[in-house]
XYZ file of C-alpha atoms in Angstrom:
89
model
C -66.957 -27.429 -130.404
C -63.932 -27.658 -127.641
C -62.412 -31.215 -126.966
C -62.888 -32.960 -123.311
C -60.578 -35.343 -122.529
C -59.371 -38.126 -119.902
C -55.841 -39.958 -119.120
C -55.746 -43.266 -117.556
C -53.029 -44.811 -116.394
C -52.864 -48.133 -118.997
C -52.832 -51.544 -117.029
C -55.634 -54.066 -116.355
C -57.855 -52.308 -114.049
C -58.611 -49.745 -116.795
C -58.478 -51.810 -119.975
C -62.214 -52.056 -119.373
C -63.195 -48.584 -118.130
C -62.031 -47.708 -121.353
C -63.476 -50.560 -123.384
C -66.984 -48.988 -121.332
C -66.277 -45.424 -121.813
C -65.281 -45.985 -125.647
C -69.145 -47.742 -126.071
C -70.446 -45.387 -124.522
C -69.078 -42.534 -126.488
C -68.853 -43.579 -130.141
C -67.407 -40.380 -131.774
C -64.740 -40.678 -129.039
C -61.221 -40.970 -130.012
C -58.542 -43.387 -128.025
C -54.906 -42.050 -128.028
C -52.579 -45.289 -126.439
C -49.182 -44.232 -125.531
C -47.097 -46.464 -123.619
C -47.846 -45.681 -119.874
C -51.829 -44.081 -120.258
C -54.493 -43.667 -122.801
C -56.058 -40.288 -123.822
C -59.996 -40.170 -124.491
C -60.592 -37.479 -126.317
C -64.411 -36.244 -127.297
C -65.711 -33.552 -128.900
C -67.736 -31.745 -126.115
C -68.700 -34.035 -123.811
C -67.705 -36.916 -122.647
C -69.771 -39.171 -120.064
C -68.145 -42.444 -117.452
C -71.190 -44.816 -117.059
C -71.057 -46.952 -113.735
C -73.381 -49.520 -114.914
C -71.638 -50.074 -118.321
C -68.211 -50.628 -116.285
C -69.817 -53.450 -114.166
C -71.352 -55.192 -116.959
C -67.727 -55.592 -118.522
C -66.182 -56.247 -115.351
C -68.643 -58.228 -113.841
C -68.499 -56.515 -110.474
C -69.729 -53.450 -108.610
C -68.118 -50.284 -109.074
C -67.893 -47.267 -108.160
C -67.176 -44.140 -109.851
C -64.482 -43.057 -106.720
C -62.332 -46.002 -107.967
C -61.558 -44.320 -111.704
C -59.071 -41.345 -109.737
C -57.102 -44.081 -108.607
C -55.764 -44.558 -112.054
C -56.759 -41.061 -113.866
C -53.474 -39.014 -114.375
C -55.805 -36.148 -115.611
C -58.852 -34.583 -117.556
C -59.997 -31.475 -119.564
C -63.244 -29.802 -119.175
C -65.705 -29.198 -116.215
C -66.757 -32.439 -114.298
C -70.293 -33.104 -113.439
C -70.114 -36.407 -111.144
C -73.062 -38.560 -109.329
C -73.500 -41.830 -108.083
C -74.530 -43.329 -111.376
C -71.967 -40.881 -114.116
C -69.114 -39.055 -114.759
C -69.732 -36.117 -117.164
C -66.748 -33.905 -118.718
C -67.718 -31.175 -121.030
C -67.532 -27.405 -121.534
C -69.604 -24.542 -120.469
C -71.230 -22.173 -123.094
């Protein structure tokens, strides 16, 4: 199976969009460097909106992760509600 991943930018807006994509994907693996963390999956990876707000308490949407994303591997499959990185057969 080929690895999807994502790079965020590591400061306090994403500490919990990756605290939310991490339980959301439990075989995912988190790669901290100094400046960005690197979620790395094995075939899919998926951004819930409504496990972001719960940690952060607030509305959000899905737009505001590319603020802070420095980049990703794998196609993207993005609505209203999810993010979803994986690869096609």
């Amino acid at each position: 199976m080929s690895t999807v991943f994502l790079a965020l930018q590591t400061n306090e807006e994403t500490r919990p969009i990756i605290e939310a994509i991490l339980q959301d994907n439990p075989g995912a693996v988190c790669d901290e460097q100094p400046a960005m963390v690197k979620i790395n999956a094995d075939g899919r990876l998926v951004v819930r909106r409504e496990t972001i707000e719960e940690i952060i308490g607030r509305a959000y949407d899905l737009q505001e992760l590319q603020v802070n994303m420095i980049t990703m591997s794998g196609n993207l499959d993005q609505t209203d509600d999810e993010i979803t990185l994986f690869w096609k057969s």
